[in-house]
Amino acid sequence: RRAPSSLPGPDLSAPPKTHASRRQVLAFLALVTSGSSRKAVAGCDATANPPPVVDIAATLEQARELYGTGRLDEAAFVLVTAISFASGCDSLNSVPPRLDPASASSAVPLLKLLGDIYTDQLRWDDAIATYTLAIDSGGALNARGAFFGRANASEGKALQMSRLDEKNT
C-alpha cells in the first residue's frame, strides 16, 4: 500500500457519480449470456456502491440483440438489471420493476422493450404492468409504442381468457 499523499484530494462532500467500466459491463453481460444470471445479480451489490450509471443505448442494443435471437429470458434479465442499477438495485425481484422517480424517464425505453418481451412470453399481466409503468414514467412522448404494446397485451390476455372459458364450458 502507498502512504497517503499530502496533496489535496478530491472534494468528497458530494457523492461520486460512478460509471460501470467497460470491463464491468462486459463481465456482467458475459455472465448473463452464459446463463450465470445469479452471479450477475450479485454484481448489483458488489459492483459499486452506489450502482453504476446505466448506458441506456448500450443496454438497449444488447437486449435487442438477445431478443432478436430468441433469448428472451436473457434479454429480460439484462433489462431488469439495468433498470435496477438505475433505481439503486431495488427492483431485481419486482414485476414490474420499481423505479426511483429521478431515473424513471430514462428507464422508459428499457421498460417498453421489457413489456415487448413479456408479451412474447405470453406473460400478459406482467406486460400490461410494465407498459403501464413506462407510460406513467415517461408520458406519451417518451413511451412511444407502450400504448400499442399495452393494448396488444390486453387483447392477448382477453383471447387467452376466452379460450379458457370455452374449454371449461
mmCIF file with all atom_site columns, C-alpha atoms in Angstrom:
data_model
loop_
_atom_site.group_PDB
_atom_site.id
_atom_site.type_symbol
_atom_site.label_atom_id
_atom_site.label_alt_id
_atom_site.label_comp_id
_atom_site.label_asym_id
_atom_site.label_entity_id
_atom_site.label_seq_id
_atom_site.pdbx_PDB_ins_code
_atom_site.Cartn_x
_atom_site.Cartn_y
_atom_site.Cartn_z
_atom_site.occupancy
_atom_site.B_iso_or_equiv
_atom_site.pdbx_formal_charge
_atom_site.auth_seq_id
_atom_site.auth_comp_id
_atom_site.auth_asym_id
_atom_site.auth_atom_id
_atom_site.pdbx_PDB_model_num
ATOM 1   C CA . ARG A 1 1   ? 0.000   0.000   0.000   1.00 0.00 ? 1   ARG A CA 1
ATOM 2   C CA . ARG A 1 2   ? 1.064   3.526   -0.661  1.00 0.00 ? 2   ARG A CA 1
ATOM 3   C CA . ALA A 1 3   ? 1.359   6.118   2.038   1.00 0.00 ? 3   ALA A CA 1
ATOM 4   C CA . PRO A 1 4   ? -1.329  8.791   1.945   1.00 0.00 ? 4   PRO A CA 1
ATOM 5   C CA . SER A 1 5   ? -0.404  11.781  -0.169  1.00 0.00 ? 5   SER A CA 1
ATOM 6   C CA . SER A 1 6   ? -0.059  15.229  1.310   1.00 0.00 ? 6   SER A CA 1
ATOM 7   C CA . LEU A 1 7   ? -1.590  16.716  -1.849  1.00 0.00 ? 7   LEU A CA 1
ATOM 8   C CA . PRO A 1 8   ? -5.168  17.927  -1.604  1.00 0.00 ? 8   PRO A CA 1
ATOM 9   C CA . GLY A 1 9   ? -7.616  15.204  -2.594  1.00 0.00 ? 9   GLY A CA 1
ATOM 10  C CA . PRO A 1 10  ? -10.913 15.356  -4.419  1.00 0.00 ? 10  PRO A CA 1
ATOM 11  C CA . ASP A 1 11  ? -13.895 17.048  -2.847  1.00 0.00 ? 11  ASP A CA 1
ATOM 12  C CA . LEU A 1 12  ? -15.732 14.260  -1.043  1.00 0.00 ? 12  LEU A CA 1
ATOM 13  C CA . SER A 1 13  ? -18.658 16.400  0.069   1.00 0.00 ? 13  SER A CA 1
ATOM 14  C CA . ALA A 1 14  ? -20.745 15.383  -2.965  1.00 0.00 ? 14  ALA A CA 1
ATOM 15  C CA . PRO A 1 15  ? -21.399 11.710  -3.677  1.00 0.00 ? 15  PRO A CA 1
ATOM 16  C CA . PRO A 1 16  ? -19.321 10.481  -6.599  1.00 0.00 ? 16  PRO A CA 1
ATOM 17  C CA . LYS A 1 17  ? -21.108 9.624   -9.841  1.00 0.00 ? 17  LYS A CA 1
ATOM 18  C CA . THR A 1 18  ? -19.886 6.144   -10.661 1.00 0.00 ? 18  THR A CA 1
ATOM 19  C CA . HIS A 1 19  ? -19.912 4.642   -14.117 1.00 0.00 ? 19  HIS A CA 1
ATOM 20  C CA . ALA A 1 20  ? -19.560 0.988   -14.877 1.00 0.00 ? 20  ALA A CA 1
ATOM 21  C CA . SER A 1 21  ? -16.263 0.415   -16.575 1.00 0.00 ? 21  SER A CA 1
ATOM 22  C CA . ARG A 1 22  ? -16.287 -1.301  -19.935 1.00 0.00 ? 22  ARG A CA 1
ATOM 23  C CA . ARG A 1 23  ? -14.740 -4.317  -18.209 1.00 0.00 ? 23  ARG A CA 1
ATOM 24  C CA . GLN A 1 24  ? -17.548 -4.422  -15.609 1.00 0.00 ? 24  GLN A CA 1
ATOM 25  C CA . VAL A 1 25  ? -20.232 -4.191  -18.291 1.00 0.00 ? 25  VAL A CA 1
ATOM 26  C CA . LEU A 1 26  ? -18.595 -6.879  -20.432 1.00 0.00 ? 26  LEU A CA 1
ATOM 27  C CA . ALA A 1 27  ? -18.141 -9.153  -17.403 1.00 0.00 ? 27  ALA A CA 1
ATOM 28  C CA . PHE A 1 28  ? -21.785 -8.638  -16.457 1.00 0.00 ? 28  PHE A CA 1
ATOM 29  C CA . LEU A 1 29  ? -23.022 -9.325  -19.992 1.00 0.00 ? 29  LEU A CA 1
ATOM 30  C CA . ALA A 1 30  ? -20.764 -12.377 -20.284 1.00 0.00 ? 30  ALA A CA 1
ATOM 31  C CA . LEU A 1 31  ? -22.326 -13.765 -17.108 1.00 0.00 ? 31  LEU A CA 1
ATOM 32  C CA . VAL A 1 32  ? -25.823 -13.087 -18.404 1.00 0.00 ? 32  VAL A CA 1
ATOM 33  C CA . THR A 1 33  ? -25.259 -14.536 -21.857 1.00 0.00 ? 33  THR A CA 1
ATOM 34  C CA . SER A 1 34  ? -23.542 -17.617 -20.453 1.00 0.00 ? 34  SER A CA 1
ATOM 35  C CA . GLY A 1 35  ? -26.573 -18.290 -18.285 1.00 0.00 ? 35  GLY A CA 1
ATOM 36  C CA . SER A 1 36  ? -24.943 -17.276 -14.985 1.00 0.00 ? 36  SER A CA 1
ATOM 37  C CA . SER A 1 37  ? -27.693 -14.859 -14.041 1.00 0.00 ? 37  SER A CA 1
ATOM 38  C CA . ARG A 1 38  ? -27.272 -15.291 -10.300 1.00 0.00 ? 38  ARG A CA 1
ATOM 39  C CA . LYS A 1 39  ? -23.626 -14.266 -10.429 1.00 0.00 ? 39  LYS A CA 1
ATOM 40  C CA . ALA A 1 40  ? -24.582 -11.192 -12.450 1.00 0.00 ? 40  ALA A CA 1
ATOM 41  C CA . VAL A 1 41  ? -27.293 -10.287 -9.918  1.00 0.00 ? 41  VAL A CA 1
ATOM 42  C CA . ALA A 1 42  ? -24.703 -10.429 -7.152  1.00 0.00 ? 42  ALA A CA 1
ATOM 43  C CA . GLY A 1 43  ? -22.845 -7.740  -9.082  1.00 0.00 ? 43  GLY A CA 1
ATOM 44  C CA . CYS A 1 44  ? -25.660 -5.342  -8.332  1.00 0.00 ? 44  CYS A CA 1
ATOM 45  C CA . ASP A 1 45  ? -24.463 -5.209  -4.744  1.00 0.00 ? 45  ASP A CA 1
ATOM 46  C CA . ALA A 1 46  ? -20.798 -5.867  -5.346  1.00 0.00 ? 46  ALA A CA 1
ATOM 47  C CA . THR A 1 47  ? -20.011 -3.853  -8.481  1.00 0.00 ? 47  THR A CA 1
ATOM 48  C CA . ALA A 1 48  ? -20.205 -0.404  -6.930  1.00 0.00 ? 48  ALA A CA 1
ATOM 49  C CA . ASN A 1 49  ? -21.869 1.492   -4.184  1.00 0.00 ? 49  ASN A CA 1
ATOM 50  C CA . PRO A 1 50  ? -23.881 3.364   -5.437  1.00 0.00 ? 50  PRO A CA 1
ATOM 51  C CA . PRO A 1 51  ? -24.631 1.258   -8.514  1.00 0.00 ? 51  PRO A CA 1
ATOM 52  C CA . PRO A 1 52  ? -23.047 2.363   -11.790 1.00 0.00 ? 52  PRO A CA 1
ATOM 53  C CA . VAL A 1 53  ? -24.775 4.765   -14.148 1.00 0.00 ? 53  VAL A CA 1
ATOM 54  C CA . VAL A 1 54  ? -26.600 2.808   -16.845 1.00 0.00 ? 54  VAL A CA 1
ATOM 55  C CA . ASP A 1 55  ? -25.766 3.355   -20.510 1.00 0.00 ? 55  ASP A CA 1
ATOM 56  C CA . ILE A 1 56  ? -29.313 3.148   -21.879 1.00 0.00 ? 56  ILE A CA 1
ATOM 57  C CA . ALA A 1 57  ? -28.275 2.905   -25.539 1.00 0.00 ? 57  ALA A CA 1
ATOM 58  C CA . ALA A 1 58  ? -25.786 0.081   -24.911 1.00 0.00 ? 58  ALA A CA 1
ATOM 59  C CA . THR A 1 59  ? -28.280 -1.790  -22.749 1.00 0.00 ? 59  THR A CA 1
ATOM 60  C CA . LEU A 1 60  ? -30.997 -1.494  -25.399 1.00 0.00 ? 60  LEU A CA 1
ATOM 61  C CA . GLU A 1 61  ? -28.581 -2.680  -28.086 1.00 0.00 ? 61  GLU A CA 1
ATOM 62  C CA . GLN A 1 62  ? -27.555 -5.725  -26.040 1.00 0.00 ? 62  GLN A CA 1
ATOM 63  C CA . ALA A 1 63  ? -31.137 -6.577  -25.071 1.00 0.00 ? 63  ALA A CA 1
ATOM 64  C CA . ARG A 1 64  ? -32.388 -6.155  -28.653 1.00 0.00 ? 64  ARG A CA 1
ATOM 65  C CA . GLU A 1 65  ? -29.648 -8.451  -29.898 1.00 0.00 ? 65  GLU A CA 1
ATOM 66  C CA . LEU A 1 66  ? -30.635 -11.138 -27.383 1.00 0.00 ? 66  LEU A CA 1
ATOM 67  C CA . TYR A 1 67  ? -34.328 -10.557 -28.125 1.00 0.00 ? 67  TYR A CA 1
ATOM 68  C CA . GLY A 1 68  ? -33.731 -10.834 -31.869 1.00 0.00 ? 68  GLY A CA 1
ATOM 69  C CA . THR A 1 69  ? -32.081 -14.227 -31.443 1.00 0.00 ? 69  THR A CA 1
ATOM 70  C CA . GLY A 1 70  ? -34.933 -15.553 -29.300 1.00 0.00 ? 70  GLY A CA 1
ATOM 71  C CA . ARG A 1 71  ? -33.069 -15.368 -25.992 1.00 0.00 ? 71  ARG A CA 1
ATOM 72  C CA . LEU A 1 72  ? -35.992 -13.711 -24.248 1.00 0.00 ? 72  LEU A CA 1
ATOM 73  C CA . ASP A 1 73  ? -35.121 -14.646 -20.662 1.00 0.00 ? 73  ASP A CA 1
ATOM 74  C CA . GLU A 1 74  ? -31.604 -13.273 -21.049 1.00 0.00 ? 74  GLU A CA 1
ATOM 75  C CA . ALA A 1 75  ? -32.840 -10.087 -22.714 1.00 0.00 ? 75  ALA A CA 1
ATOM 76  C CA . ALA A 1 76  ? -35.361 -9.579  -19.901 1.00 0.00 ? 76  ALA A CA 1
ATOM 77  C CA . PHE A 1 77  ? -32.645 -10.132 -17.320 1.00 0.00 ? 77  PHE A CA 1
ATOM 78  C CA . VAL A 1 78  ? -30.371 -7.530  -18.958 1.00 0.00 ? 78  VAL A CA 1
ATOM 79  C CA . LEU A 1 79  ? -33.232 -5.010  -18.926 1.00 0.00 ? 79  LEU A CA 1
ATOM 80  C CA . VAL A 1 80  ? -34.380 -5.700  -15.363 1.00 0.00 ? 80  VAL A CA 1
ATOM 81  C CA . THR A 1 81  ? -30.804 -5.478  -14.106 1.00 0.00 ? 81  THR A CA 1
ATOM 82  C CA . ALA A 1 82  ? -30.193 -2.189  -15.930 1.00 0.00 ? 82  ALA A CA 1
ATOM 83  C CA . ILE A 1 83  ? -33.450 -0.787  -14.551 1.00 0.00 ? 83  ILE A CA 1
ATOM 84  C CA . SER A 1 84  ? -32.393 -1.963  -11.124 1.00 0.00 ? 84  SER A CA 1
ATOM 85  C CA . PHE A 1 85  ? -28.981 -0.282  -11.440 1.00 0.00 ? 85  PHE A CA 1
ATOM 86  C CA . ALA A 1 86  ? -30.756 2.917   -12.488 1.00 0.00 ? 86  ALA A CA 1
ATOM 87  C CA . SER A 1 87  ? -33.007 2.624   -9.432  1.00 0.00 ? 87  SER A CA 1
ATOM 88  C CA . GLY A 1 88  ? -30.370 1.719   -6.874  1.00 0.00 ? 88  GLY A CA 1
ATOM 89  C CA . CYS A 1 89  ? -30.643 -2.094  -7.114  1.00 0.00 ? 89  CYS A CA 1
ATOM 90  C CA . ASP A 1 90  ? -34.145 -2.142  -5.633  1.00 0.00 ? 90  ASP A CA 1
ATOM 91  C CA . SER A 1 91  ? -36.105 -3.837  -8.401  1.00 0.00 ? 91  SER A CA 1
ATOM 92  C CA . LEU A 1 92  ? -34.427 -7.126  -9.254  1.00 0.00 ? 92  LEU A CA 1
ATOM 93  C CA . ASN A 1 93  ? -37.254 -9.263  -7.907  1.00 0.00 ? 93  ASN A CA 1
ATOM 94  C CA . SER A 1 94  ? -40.157 -6.973  -8.729  1.00 0.00 ? 94  SER A CA 1
ATOM 95  C CA . VAL A 1 95  ? -42.516 -7.158  -11.735 1.00 0.00 ? 95  VAL A CA 1
ATOM 96  C CA . PRO A 1 96  ? -42.855 -4.524  -12.967 1.00 0.00 ? 96  PRO A CA 1
ATOM 97  C CA . PRO A 1 97  ? -39.554 -3.178  -11.692 1.00 0.00 ? 97  PRO A CA 1
ATOM 98  C CA . ARG A 1 98  ? -39.715 -0.459  -9.042  1.00 0.00 ? 98  ARG A CA 1
ATOM 99  C CA . LEU A 1 99  ? -38.302 2.834   -10.234 1.00 0.00 ? 99  LEU A CA 1
ATOM 100 C CA . ASP A 1 100 ? -36.560 5.652   -8.486  1.00 0.00 ? 100 ASP A CA 1
ATOM 101 C CA . PRO A 1 101 ? -38.563 8.737   -9.559  1.00 0.00 ? 101 PRO A CA 1
ATOM 102 C CA . ALA A 1 102 ? -35.342 10.535  -10.529 1.00 0.00 ? 102 ALA A CA 1
ATOM 103 C CA . SER A 1 103 ? -34.426 7.807   -13.027 1.00 0.00 ? 103 SER A CA 1
ATOM 104 C CA . ALA A 1 104 ? -37.919 6.877   -14.210 1.00 0.00 ? 104 ALA A CA 1
ATOM 105 C CA . SER A 1 105 ? -37.989 8.771   -17.500 1.00 0.00 ? 105 SER A CA 1
ATOM 106 C CA . SER A 1 106 ? -34.598 7.423   -18.599 1.00 0.00 ? 106 SER A CA 1
ATOM 107 C CA . ALA A 1 107 ? -35.804 3.862   -17.996 1.00 0.00 ? 107 ALA A CA 1
ATOM 108 C CA . VAL A 1 108 ? -38.862 4.193   -20.279 1.00 0.00 ? 108 VAL A CA 1
ATOM 109 C CA . PRO A 1 109 ? -37.237 2.647   -23.401 1.00 0.00 ? 109 PRO A CA 1
ATOM 110 C CA . LEU A 1 110 ? -35.999 -0.247  -21.269 1.00 0.00 ? 110 LEU A CA 1
ATOM 111 C CA . LEU A 1 111 ? -39.468 -0.765  -19.836 1.00 0.00 ? 111 LEU A CA 1
ATOM 112 C CA . LYS A 1 112 ? -41.084 -0.676  -23.277 1.00 0.00 ? 112 LYS A CA 1
ATOM 113 C CA . LEU A 1 113 ? -38.751 -3.396  -24.590 1.00 0.00 ? 113 LEU A CA 1
ATOM 114 C CA . LEU A 1 114 ? -39.265 -5.414  -21.399 1.00 0.00 ? 114 LEU A CA 1
ATOM 115 C CA . GLY A 1 115 ? -43.026 -5.200  -21.982 1.00 0.00 ? 115 GLY A CA 1
ATOM 116 C CA . ASP A 1 116 ? -42.475 -6.494  -25.527 1.00 0.00 ? 116 ASP A CA 1
ATOM 117 C CA . ILE A 1 117 ? -40.530 -9.452  -24.151 1.00 0.00 ? 117 ILE A CA 1
ATOM 118 C CA . TYR A 1 118 ? -43.231 -10.249 -21.595 1.00 0.00 ? 118 TYR A CA 1
ATOM 119 C CA . THR A 1 119 ? -45.826 -10.083 -24.382 1.00 0.00 ? 119 THR A CA 1
ATOM 120 C CA . ASP A 1 120 ? -43.836 -12.546 -26.497 1.00 0.00 ? 120 ASP A CA 1
ATOM 121 C CA . GLN A 1 121 ? -43.594 -14.829 -23.458 1.00 0.00 ? 121 GLN A CA 1
ATOM 122 C CA . LEU A 1 122 ? -47.403 -14.602 -23.049 1.00 0.00 ? 122 LEU A CA 1
ATOM 123 C CA . ARG A 1 123 ? -46.906 -13.058 -19.595 1.00 0.00 ? 123 ARG A CA 1
ATOM 124 C CA . TRP A 1 124 ? -49.890 -10.778 -20.131 1.00 0.00 ? 124 TRP A CA 1
ATOM 125 C CA . ASP A 1 125 ? -50.227 -9.290  -16.650 1.00 0.00 ? 125 ASP A CA 1
ATOM 126 C CA . ASP A 1 126 ? -46.500 -8.571  -16.382 1.00 0.00 ? 126 ASP A CA 1
ATOM 127 C CA . ALA A 1 127 ? -46.524 -6.999  -19.852 1.00 0.00 ? 127 ALA A CA 1
ATOM 128 C CA . ILE A 1 128 ? -49.523 -4.790  -19.066 1.00 0.00 ? 128 ILE A CA 1
ATOM 129 C CA . ALA A 1 129 ? -47.996 -3.669  -15.759 1.00 0.00 ? 129 ALA A CA 1
ATOM 130 C CA . THR A 1 130 ? -44.622 -2.941  -17.387 1.00 0.00 ? 130 THR A CA 1
ATOM 131 C CA . TYR A 1 131 ? -46.139 -0.972  -20.277 1.00 0.00 ? 131 TYR A CA 1
ATOM 132 C CA . THR A 1 132 ? -48.275 0.975   -17.800 1.00 0.00 ? 132 THR A CA 1
ATOM 133 C CA . LEU A 1 133 ? -45.178 1.828   -15.765 1.00 0.00 ? 133 LEU A CA 1
ATOM 134 C CA . ALA A 1 134 ? -43.442 3.010   -18.958 1.00 0.00 ? 134 ALA A CA 1
ATOM 135 C CA . ILE A 1 135 ? -46.424 5.228   -19.812 1.00 0.00 ? 135 ILE A CA 1
ATOM 136 C CA . ASP A 1 136 ? -46.723 6.600   -16.277 1.00 0.00 ? 136 ASP A CA 1
ATOM 137 C CA . SER A 1 137 ? -42.978 7.249   -16.069 1.00 0.00 ? 137 SER A CA 1
ATOM 138 C CA . GLY A 1 138 ? -42.409 8.908   -19.400 1.00 0.00 ? 138 GLY A CA 1
ATOM 139 C CA . GLY A 1 139 ? -45.678 10.085  -20.791 1.00 0.00 ? 139 GLY A CA 1
ATOM 140 C CA . ALA A 1 140 ? -46.777 9.740   -24.386 1.00 0.00 ? 140 ALA A CA 1
ATOM 141 C CA . LEU A 1 141 ? -43.689 11.378  -25.850 1.00 0.00 ? 141 LEU A CA 1
ATOM 142 C CA . ASN A 1 142 ? -41.129 9.093   -24.200 1.00 0.00 ? 142 ASN A CA 1
ATOM 143 C CA . ALA A 1 143 ? -43.232 5.928   -24.129 1.00 0.00 ? 143 ALA A CA 1
ATOM 144 C CA . ARG A 1 144 ? -43.794 5.585   -27.871 1.00 0.00 ? 144 ARG A CA 1
ATOM 145 C CA . GLY A 1 145 ? -45.119 2.128   -28.599 1.00 0.00 ? 145 GLY A CA 1
ATOM 146 C CA . ALA A 1 146 ? -46.050 1.402   -24.987 1.00 0.00 ? 146 ALA A CA 1
ATOM 147 C CA . PHE A 1 147 ? -49.703 2.322   -25.564 1.00 0.00 ? 147 PHE A CA 1
ATOM 148 C CA . PHE A 1 148 ? -49.908 -0.094  -28.501 1.00 0.00 ? 148 PHE A CA 1
ATOM 149 C CA . GLY A 1 149 ? -47.982 -2.733  -26.542 1.00 0.00 ? 149 GLY A CA 1
ATOM 150 C CA . ARG A 1 150 ? -50.348 -2.457  -23.597 1.00 0.00 ? 150 ARG A CA 1
ATOM 151 C CA . ALA A 1 151 ? -53.372 -2.749  -25.901 1.00 0.00 ? 151 ALA A CA 1
ATOM 152 C CA . ASN A 1 152 ? -51.799 -5.756  -27.628 1.00 0.00 ? 152 ASN A CA 1
ATOM 153 C CA . ALA A 1 153 ? -51.096 -7.462  -24.290 1.00 0.00 ? 153 ALA A CA 1
ATOM 154 C CA . SER A 1 154 ? -54.626 -6.723  -23.090 1.00 0.00 ? 154 SER A CA 1
ATOM 155 C CA . GLU A 1 155 ? -56.059 -8.293  -26.235 1.00 0.00 ? 155 GLU A CA 1
ATOM 156 C CA . GLY A 1 156 ? -53.792 -11.317 -25.818 1.00 0.00 ? 156 GLY A CA 1
ATOM 157 C CA . LYS A 1 157 ? -54.949 -11.741 -22.245 1.00 0.00 ? 157 LYS A CA 1
ATOM 158 C CA . ALA A 1 158 ? -58.620 -11.424 -23.254 1.00 0.00 ? 158 ALA A CA 1
ATOM 159 C CA . LEU A 1 159 ? -58.153 -14.004 -26.031 1.00 0.00 ? 159 LEU A CA 1
ATOM 160 C CA . GLN A 1 160 ? -56.451 -16.405 -23.636 1.00 0.00 ? 160 GLN A CA 1
ATOM 161 C CA . MET A 1 161 ? -59.254 -15.965 -21.094 1.00 0.00 ? 161 MET A CA 1
ATOM 162 C CA . SER A 1 162 ? -61.947 -16.570 -23.739 1.00 0.00 ? 162 SER A CA 1
ATOM 163 C CA . ARG A 1 163 ? -60.181 -19.773 -24.826 1.00 0.00 ? 163 ARG A CA 1
ATOM 164 C CA . LEU A 1 164 ? -60.059 -20.937 -21.217 1.00 0.00 ? 164 LEU A CA 1
ATOM 165 C CA . ASP A 1 165 ? -63.766 -20.182 -20.856 1.00 0.00 ? 165 ASP A CA 1
ATOM 166 C CA . GLU A 1 166 ? -64.527 -22.226 -23.998 1.00 0.00 ? 166 GLU A CA 1
ATOM 167 C CA . LYS A 1 167 ? -62.581 -25.203 -22.647 1.00 0.00 ? 167 LYS A CA 1
ATOM 168 C CA . ASN A 1 168 ? -64.383 -25.026 -19.301 1.00 0.00 ? 168 ASN A CA 1
ATOM 169 C CA . THR A 1 169 ? -67.891 -24.983 -20.823 1.00 0.00 ? 169 THR A CA 1
#
